[in-house]
PDB file of C-alpha atoms in Angstrom:
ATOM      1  CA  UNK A   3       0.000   0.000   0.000  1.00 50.00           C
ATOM      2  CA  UNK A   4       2.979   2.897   0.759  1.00 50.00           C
ATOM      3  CA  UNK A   5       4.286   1.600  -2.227  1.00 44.00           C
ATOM      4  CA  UNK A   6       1.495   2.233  -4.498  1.00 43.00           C
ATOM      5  CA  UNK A   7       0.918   5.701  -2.475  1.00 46.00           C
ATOM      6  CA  UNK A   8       4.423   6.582  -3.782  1.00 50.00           C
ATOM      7  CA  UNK A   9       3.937   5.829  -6.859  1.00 50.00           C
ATOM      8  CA  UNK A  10       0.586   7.626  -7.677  1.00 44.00           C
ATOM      9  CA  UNK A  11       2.611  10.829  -5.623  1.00 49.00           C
ATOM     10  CA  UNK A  12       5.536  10.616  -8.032  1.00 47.00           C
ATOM     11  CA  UNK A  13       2.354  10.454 -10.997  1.00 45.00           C
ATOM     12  CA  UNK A  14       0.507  13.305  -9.810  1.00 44.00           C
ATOM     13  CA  UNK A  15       4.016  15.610  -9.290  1.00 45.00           C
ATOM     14  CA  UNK A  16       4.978  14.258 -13.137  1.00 43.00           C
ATOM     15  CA  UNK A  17       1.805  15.644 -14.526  1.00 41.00           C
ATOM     16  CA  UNK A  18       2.038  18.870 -12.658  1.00 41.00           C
ATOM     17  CA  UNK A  19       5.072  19.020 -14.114  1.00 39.00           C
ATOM     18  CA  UNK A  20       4.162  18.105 -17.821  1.00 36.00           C
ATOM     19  CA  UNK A  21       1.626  21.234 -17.721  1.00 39.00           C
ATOM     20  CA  UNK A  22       3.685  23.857 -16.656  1.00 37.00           C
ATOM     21  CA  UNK A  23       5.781  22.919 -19.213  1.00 33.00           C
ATOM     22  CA  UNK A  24       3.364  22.960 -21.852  1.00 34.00           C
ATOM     23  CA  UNK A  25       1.747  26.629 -20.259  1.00 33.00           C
ATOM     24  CA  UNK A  26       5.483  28.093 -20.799  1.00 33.00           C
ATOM     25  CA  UNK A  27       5.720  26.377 -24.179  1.00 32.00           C
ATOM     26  CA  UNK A  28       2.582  27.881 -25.045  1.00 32.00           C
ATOM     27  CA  UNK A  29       4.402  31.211 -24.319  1.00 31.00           C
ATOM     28  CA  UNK A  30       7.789  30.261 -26.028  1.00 33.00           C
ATOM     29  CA  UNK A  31       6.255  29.033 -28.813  1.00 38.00           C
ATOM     30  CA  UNK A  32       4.049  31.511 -29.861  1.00 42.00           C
ATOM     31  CA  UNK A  33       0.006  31.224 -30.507  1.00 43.00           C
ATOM     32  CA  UNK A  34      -1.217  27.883 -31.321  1.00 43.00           C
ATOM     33  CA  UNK A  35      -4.335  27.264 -33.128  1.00 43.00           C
ATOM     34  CA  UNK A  36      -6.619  28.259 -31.108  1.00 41.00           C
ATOM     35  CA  UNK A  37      -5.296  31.202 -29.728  1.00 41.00           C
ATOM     36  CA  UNK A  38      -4.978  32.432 -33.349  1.00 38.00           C
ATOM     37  CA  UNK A  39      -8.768  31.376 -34.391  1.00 40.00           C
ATOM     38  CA  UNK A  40      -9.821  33.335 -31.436  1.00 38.00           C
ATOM     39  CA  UNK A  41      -7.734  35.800 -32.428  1.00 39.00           C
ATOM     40  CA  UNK A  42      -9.303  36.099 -35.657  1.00 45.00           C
ATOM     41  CA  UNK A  43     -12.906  36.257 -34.030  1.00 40.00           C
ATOM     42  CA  UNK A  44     -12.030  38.910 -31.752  1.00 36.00           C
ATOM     43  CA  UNK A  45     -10.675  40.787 -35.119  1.00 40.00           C
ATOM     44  CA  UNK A  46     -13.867  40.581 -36.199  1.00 42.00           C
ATOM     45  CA  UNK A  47     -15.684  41.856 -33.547  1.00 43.00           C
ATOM     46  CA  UNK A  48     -14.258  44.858 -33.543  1.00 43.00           C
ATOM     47  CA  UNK A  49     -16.415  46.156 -35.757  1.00 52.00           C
ATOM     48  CA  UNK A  50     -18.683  48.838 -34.166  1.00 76.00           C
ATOM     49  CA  UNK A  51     -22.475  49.235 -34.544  1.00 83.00           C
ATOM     50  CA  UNK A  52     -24.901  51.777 -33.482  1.00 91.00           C
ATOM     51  CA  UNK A  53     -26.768  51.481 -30.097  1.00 93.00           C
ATOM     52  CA  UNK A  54     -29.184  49.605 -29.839  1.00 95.00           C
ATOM     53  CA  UNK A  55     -31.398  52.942 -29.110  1.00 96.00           C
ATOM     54  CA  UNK A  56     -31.008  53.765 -32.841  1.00 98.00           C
ATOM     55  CA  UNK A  57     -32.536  51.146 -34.372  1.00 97.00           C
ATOM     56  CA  UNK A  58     -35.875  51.607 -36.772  1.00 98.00           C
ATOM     57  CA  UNK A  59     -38.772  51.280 -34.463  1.00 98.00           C
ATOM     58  CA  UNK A  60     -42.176  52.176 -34.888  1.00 98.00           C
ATOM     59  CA  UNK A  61     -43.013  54.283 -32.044  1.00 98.00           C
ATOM     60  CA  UNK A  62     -46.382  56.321 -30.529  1.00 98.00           C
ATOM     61  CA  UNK A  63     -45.887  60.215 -31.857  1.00 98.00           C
ATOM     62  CA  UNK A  64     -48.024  62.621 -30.936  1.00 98.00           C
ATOM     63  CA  UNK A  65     -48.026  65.585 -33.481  1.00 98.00           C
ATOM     64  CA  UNK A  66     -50.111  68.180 -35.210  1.00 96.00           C
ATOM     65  CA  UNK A  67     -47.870  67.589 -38.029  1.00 98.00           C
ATOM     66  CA  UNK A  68     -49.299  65.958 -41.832  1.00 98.00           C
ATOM     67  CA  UNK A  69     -48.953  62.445 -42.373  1.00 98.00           C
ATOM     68  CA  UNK A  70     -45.662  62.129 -45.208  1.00 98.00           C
ATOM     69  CA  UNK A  71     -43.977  64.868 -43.374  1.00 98.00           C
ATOM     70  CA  UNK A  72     -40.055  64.118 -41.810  1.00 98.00           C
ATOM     71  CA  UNK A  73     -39.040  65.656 -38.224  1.00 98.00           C
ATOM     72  CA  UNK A  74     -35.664  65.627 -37.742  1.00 98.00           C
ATOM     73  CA  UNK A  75     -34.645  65.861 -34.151  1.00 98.00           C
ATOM     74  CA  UNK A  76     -30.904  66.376 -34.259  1.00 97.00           C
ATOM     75  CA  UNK A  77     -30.621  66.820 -30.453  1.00 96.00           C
ATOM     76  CA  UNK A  78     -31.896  63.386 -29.735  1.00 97.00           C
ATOM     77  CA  UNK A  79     -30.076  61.740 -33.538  1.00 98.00           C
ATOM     78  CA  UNK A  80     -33.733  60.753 -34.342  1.00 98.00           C
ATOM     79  CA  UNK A  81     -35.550  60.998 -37.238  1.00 98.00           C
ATOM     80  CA  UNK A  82     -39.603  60.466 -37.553  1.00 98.00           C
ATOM     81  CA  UNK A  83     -41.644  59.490 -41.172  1.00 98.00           C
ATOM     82  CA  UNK A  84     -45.420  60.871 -39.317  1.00 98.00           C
ATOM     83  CA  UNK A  85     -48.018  58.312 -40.247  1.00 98.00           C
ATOM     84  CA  UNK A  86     -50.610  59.978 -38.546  1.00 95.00           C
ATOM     85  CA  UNK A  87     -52.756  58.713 -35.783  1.00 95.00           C
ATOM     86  CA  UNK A  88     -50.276  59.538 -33.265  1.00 96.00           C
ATOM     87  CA  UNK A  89     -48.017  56.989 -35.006  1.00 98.00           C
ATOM     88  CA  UNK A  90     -44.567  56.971 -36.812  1.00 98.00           C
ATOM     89  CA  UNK A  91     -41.334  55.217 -37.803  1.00 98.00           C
ATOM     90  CA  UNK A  92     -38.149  55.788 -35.978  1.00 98.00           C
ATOM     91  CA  UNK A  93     -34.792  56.081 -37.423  1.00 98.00           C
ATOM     92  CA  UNK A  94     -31.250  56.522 -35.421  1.00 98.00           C
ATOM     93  CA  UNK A  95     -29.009  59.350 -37.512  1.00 98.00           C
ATOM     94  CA  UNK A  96     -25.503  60.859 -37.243  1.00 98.00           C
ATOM     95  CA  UNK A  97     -25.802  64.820 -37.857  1.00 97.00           C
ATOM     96  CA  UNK A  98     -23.311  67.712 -38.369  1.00 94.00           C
ATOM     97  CA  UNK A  99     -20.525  68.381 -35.698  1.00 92.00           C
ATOM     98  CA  UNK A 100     -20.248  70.841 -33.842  1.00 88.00           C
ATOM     99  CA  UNK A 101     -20.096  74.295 -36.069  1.00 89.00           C
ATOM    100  CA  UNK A 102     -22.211  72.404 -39.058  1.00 91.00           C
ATOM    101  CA  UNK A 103     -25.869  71.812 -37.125  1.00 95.00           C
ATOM    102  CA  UNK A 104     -28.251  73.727 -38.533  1.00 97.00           C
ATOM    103  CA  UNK A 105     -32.486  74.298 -38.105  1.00 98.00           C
ATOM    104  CA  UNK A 106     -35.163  75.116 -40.629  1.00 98.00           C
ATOM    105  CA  UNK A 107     -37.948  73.864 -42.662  1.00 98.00           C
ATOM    106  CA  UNK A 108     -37.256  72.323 -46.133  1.00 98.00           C
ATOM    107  CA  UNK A 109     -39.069  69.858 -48.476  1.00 98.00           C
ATOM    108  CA  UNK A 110     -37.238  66.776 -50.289  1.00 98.00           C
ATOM    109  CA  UNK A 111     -36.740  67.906 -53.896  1.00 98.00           C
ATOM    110  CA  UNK A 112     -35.146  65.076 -55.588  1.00 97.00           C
ATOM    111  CA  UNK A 113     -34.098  61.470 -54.772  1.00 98.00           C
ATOM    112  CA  UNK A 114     -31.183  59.205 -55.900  1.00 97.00           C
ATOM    113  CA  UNK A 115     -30.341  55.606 -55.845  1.00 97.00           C
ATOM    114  CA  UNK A 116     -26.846  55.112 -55.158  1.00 96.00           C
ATOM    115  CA  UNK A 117     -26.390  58.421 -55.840  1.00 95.00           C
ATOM    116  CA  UNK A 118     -23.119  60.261 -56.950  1.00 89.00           C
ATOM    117  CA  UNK A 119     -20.872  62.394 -54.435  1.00 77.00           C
ATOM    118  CA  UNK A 120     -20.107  66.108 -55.526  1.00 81.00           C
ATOM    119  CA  UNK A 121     -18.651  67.352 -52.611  1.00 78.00           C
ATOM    120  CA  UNK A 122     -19.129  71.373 -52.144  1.00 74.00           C
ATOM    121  CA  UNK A 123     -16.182  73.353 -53.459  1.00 77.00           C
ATOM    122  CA  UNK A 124     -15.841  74.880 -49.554  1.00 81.00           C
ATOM    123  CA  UNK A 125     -15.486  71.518 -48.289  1.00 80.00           C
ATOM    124  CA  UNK A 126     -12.849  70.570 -51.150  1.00 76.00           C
ATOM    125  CA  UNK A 127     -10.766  74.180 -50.116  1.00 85.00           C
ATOM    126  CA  UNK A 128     -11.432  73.003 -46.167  1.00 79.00           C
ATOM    127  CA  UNK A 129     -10.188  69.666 -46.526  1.00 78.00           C
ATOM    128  CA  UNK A 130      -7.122  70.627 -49.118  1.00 83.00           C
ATOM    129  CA  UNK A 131      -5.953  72.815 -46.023  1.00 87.00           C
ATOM    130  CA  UNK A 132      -5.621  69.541 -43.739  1.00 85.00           C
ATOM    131  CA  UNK A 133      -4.325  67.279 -46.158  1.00 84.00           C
ATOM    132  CA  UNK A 134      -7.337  65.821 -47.755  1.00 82.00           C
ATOM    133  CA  UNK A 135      -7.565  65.548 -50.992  1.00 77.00           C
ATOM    134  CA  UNK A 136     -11.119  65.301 -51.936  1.00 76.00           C
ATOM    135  CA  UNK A 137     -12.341  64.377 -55.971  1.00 78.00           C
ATOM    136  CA  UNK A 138     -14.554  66.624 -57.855  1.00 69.00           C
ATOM    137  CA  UNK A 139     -17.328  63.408 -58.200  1.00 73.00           C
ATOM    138  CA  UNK A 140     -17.389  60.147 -56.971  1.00 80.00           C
ATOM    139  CA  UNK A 141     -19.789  57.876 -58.558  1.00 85.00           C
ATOM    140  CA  UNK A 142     -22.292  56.054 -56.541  1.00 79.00           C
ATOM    141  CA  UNK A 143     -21.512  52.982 -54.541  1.00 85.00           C
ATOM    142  CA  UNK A 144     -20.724  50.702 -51.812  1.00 85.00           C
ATOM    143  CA  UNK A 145     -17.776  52.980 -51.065  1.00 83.00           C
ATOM    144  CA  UNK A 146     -19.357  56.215 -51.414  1.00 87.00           C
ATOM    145  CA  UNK A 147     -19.924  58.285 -48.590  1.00 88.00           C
ATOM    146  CA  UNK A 148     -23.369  58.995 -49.496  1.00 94.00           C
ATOM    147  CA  UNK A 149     -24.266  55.519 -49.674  1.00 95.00           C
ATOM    148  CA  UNK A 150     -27.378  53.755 -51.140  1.00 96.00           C
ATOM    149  CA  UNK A 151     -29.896  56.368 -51.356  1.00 97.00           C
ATOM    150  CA  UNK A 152     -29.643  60.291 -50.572  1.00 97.00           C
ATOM    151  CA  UNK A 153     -32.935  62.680 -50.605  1.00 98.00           C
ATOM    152  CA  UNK A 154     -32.086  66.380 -51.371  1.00 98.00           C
ATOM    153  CA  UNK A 155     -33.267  69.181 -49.448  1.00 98.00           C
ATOM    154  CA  UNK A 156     -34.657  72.481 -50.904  1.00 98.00           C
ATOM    155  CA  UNK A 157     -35.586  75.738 -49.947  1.00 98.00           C
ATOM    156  CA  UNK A 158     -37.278  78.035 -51.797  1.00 96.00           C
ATOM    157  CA  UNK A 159     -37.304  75.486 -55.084  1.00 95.00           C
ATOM    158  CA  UNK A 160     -32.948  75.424 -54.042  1.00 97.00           C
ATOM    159  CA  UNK A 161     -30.469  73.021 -53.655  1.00 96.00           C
ATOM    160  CA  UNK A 162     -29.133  73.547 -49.686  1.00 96.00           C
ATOM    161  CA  UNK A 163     -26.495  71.108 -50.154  1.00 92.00           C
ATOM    162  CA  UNK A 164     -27.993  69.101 -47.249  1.00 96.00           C
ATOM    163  CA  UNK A 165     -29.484  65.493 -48.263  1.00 96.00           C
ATOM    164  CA  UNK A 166     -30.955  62.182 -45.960  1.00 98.00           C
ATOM    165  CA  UNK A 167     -28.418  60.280 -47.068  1.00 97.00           C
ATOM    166  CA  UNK A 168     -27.662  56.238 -46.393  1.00 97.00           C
ATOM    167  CA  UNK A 169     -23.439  55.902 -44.958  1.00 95.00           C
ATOM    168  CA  UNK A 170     -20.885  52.938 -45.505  1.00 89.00           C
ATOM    169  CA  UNK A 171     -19.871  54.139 -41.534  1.00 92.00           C
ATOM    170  CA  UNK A 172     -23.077  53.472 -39.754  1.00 93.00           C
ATOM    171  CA  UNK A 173     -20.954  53.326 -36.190  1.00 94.00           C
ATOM    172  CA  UNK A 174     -21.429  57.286 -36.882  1.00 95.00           C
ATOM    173  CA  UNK A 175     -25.320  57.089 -36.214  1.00 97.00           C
ATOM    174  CA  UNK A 176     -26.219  58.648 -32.945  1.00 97.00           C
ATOM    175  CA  UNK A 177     -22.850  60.855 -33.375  1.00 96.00           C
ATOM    176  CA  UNK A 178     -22.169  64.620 -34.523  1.00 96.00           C
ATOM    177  CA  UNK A 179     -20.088  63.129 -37.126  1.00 90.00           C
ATOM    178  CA  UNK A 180     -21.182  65.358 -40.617  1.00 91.00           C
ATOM    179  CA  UNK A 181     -20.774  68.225 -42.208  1.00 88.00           C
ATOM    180  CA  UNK A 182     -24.117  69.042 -42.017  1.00 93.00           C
ATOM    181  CA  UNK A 183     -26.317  66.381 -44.234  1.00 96.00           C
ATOM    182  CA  UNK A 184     -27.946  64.045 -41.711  1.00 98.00           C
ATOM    183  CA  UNK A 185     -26.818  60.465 -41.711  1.00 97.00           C
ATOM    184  CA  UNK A 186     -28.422  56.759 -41.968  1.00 98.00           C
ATOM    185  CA  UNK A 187     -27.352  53.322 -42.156  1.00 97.00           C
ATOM    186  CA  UNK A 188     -28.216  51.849 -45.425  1.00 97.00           C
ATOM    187  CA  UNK A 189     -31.341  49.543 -44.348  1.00 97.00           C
ATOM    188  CA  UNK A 190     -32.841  52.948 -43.235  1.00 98.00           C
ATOM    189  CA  UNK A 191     -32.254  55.122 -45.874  1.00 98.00           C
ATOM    190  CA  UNK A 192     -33.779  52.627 -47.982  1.00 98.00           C
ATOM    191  CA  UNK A 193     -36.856  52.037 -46.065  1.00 98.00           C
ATOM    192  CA  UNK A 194     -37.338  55.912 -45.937  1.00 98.00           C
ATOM    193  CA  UNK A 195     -37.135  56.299 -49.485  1.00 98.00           C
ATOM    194  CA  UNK A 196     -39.689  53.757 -50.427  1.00 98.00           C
ATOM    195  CA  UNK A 197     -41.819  55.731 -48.271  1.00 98.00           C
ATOM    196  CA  UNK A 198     -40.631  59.594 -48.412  1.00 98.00           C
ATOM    197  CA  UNK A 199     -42.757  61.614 -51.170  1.00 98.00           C
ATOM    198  CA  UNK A 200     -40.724  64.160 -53.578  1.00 98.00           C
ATOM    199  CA  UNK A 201     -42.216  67.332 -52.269  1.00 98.00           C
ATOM    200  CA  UNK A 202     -42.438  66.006 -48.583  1.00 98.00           C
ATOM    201  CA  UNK A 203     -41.956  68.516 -45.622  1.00 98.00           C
ATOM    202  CA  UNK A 204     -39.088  68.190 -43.607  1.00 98.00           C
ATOM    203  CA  UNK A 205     -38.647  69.902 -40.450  1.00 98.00           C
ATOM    204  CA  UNK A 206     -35.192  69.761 -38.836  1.00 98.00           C
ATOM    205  CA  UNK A 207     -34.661  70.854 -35.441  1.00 98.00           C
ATOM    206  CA  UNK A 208     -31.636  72.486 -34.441  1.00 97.00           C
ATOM    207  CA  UNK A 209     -29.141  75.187 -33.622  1.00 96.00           C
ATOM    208  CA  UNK A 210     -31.146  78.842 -33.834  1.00 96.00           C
ATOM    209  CA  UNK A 211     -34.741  77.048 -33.485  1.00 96.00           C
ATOM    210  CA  UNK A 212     -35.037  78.224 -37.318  1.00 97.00           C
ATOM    211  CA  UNK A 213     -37.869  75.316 -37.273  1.00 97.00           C
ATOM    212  CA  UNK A 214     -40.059  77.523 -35.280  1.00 96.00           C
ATOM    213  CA  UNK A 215     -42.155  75.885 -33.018  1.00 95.00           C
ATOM    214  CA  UNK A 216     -42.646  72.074 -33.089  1.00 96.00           C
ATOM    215  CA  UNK A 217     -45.513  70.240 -32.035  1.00 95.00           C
ATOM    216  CA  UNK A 218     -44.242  66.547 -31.256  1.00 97.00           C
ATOM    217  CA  UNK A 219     -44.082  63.780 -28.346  1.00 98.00           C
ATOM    218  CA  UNK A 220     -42.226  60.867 -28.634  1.00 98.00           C
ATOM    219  CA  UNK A 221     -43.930  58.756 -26.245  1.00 97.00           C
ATOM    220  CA  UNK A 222     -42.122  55.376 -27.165  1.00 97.00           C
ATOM    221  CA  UNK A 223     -42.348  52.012 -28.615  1.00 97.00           C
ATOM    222  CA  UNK A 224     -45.707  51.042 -30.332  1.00 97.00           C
ATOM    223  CA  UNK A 225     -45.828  47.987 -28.416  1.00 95.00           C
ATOM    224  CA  UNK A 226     -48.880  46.058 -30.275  1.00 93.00           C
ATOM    225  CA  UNK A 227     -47.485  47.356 -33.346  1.00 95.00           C
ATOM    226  CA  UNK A 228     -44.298  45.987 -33.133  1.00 93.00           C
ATOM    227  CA  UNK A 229     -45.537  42.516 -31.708  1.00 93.00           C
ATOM    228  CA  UNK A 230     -48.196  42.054 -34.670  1.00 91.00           C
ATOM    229  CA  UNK A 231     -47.142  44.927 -37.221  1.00 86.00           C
ATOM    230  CA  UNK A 232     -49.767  46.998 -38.953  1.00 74.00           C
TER     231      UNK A 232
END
């Protein structure tokens, strides 16, 4: 019996052994498989998404405002389609940084699919200062800032160089991120323009309260609607 006892003491020391050698090997060595395929996940999941607060949701909106018509709170980094009966959809957005927000009333003049980039010659001339060398068009695409869709806004039957546009960096939504044109991940800018009329009011509030006064209430999640749509 003490000779067995020894024996399974001498085992139990030899595999104590055995791993620390292996943990400093693992060290020595460098990664081993699956250090480097977790490795590769966690490279991965670095890519950044939204909150989950800006997410489309149809929410409970009470407003004097016209059914069709867009409020842009750029405060909050929501915007609302009004579908009347104290109902609307919700989109997250990423709006201009500080020293580009802006307020007023405009209407959507034209839409684009995949719509080319013309960036303004004063952001060209800004960004030529820092380094940036911006082109004169980009043509529409998966790599274009202004990503799959892009409404234009008009004043006054005028381009204000401000468009809804989709983004190929939707981390930005929720952020003061733009130079001024307000901001949506792809899914939403495409679900907004199957639904957003040419013509359609758009009321962003903003810096100087050029908006006016606003009649709205965002009082949350349609619950029924979102369990059994309609």
């Amino acid at each position: 019996m003490a000779v067995f006892k020894r024996r399974l003491a001498l085992a139990l020391a030899a595999s104590a052994m055995i791993g620390s050698v292996d943990t400093a090997s693992a060290f020595t060595r460098g990664p081993q498989p699956v250090a480097t395929r977790s490795s590769d996940v966690t490279f991965v999941a670095q890519r950044r998404e939204p909150d989950e607060k800006f997410q489309r949701r149809v929410v409970r909106l009470a407003t004097t405002e016209a059914p069709g018509t867009i409020i842009i709170d750029t405060n909050n980094k929501f915007l609302y389609l009004v579908e009347g009966n104290n109902r609307a959809i919700r989109y997250g957005v990423g709006v201009g940084r500080e020293g580009f927000g802006w307020s007023g009333i405009v209407k959507i003049g034209r839409k684009e699919e995949w719509p080319e980039w013309r960036p303004p010659k004063e952001m060209i001339a800004r960004e030529a200062r820092k380094g940036h060398h911006l082109p004169v068009v980009q043509k529409g695409g998966e790599d274009n800032p202004l990503g799959a869709r892009a409404m234009y806004l008009y004043k006054g039957g005028r381009d204000t160089i401000f468009r809804i546009h989709g983004t190929n960096q939707p981390w930005t939504i929720g952020l003061n991120m733009s130079s001024g044109c307000i901001r949506m991940m792809n899914k939403d800018v495409e679900h907004l323009y199957s639904r957003a009329q040419i013509g359609a009011k758009v009321i962003v509030i903003g810096p100087g309260n050029k908006q006016g006064a606003v009649a709205f209430e965002d009082r949350g999640i349609d619950i029924l609607r979102t369990i059994f749509g309609g």
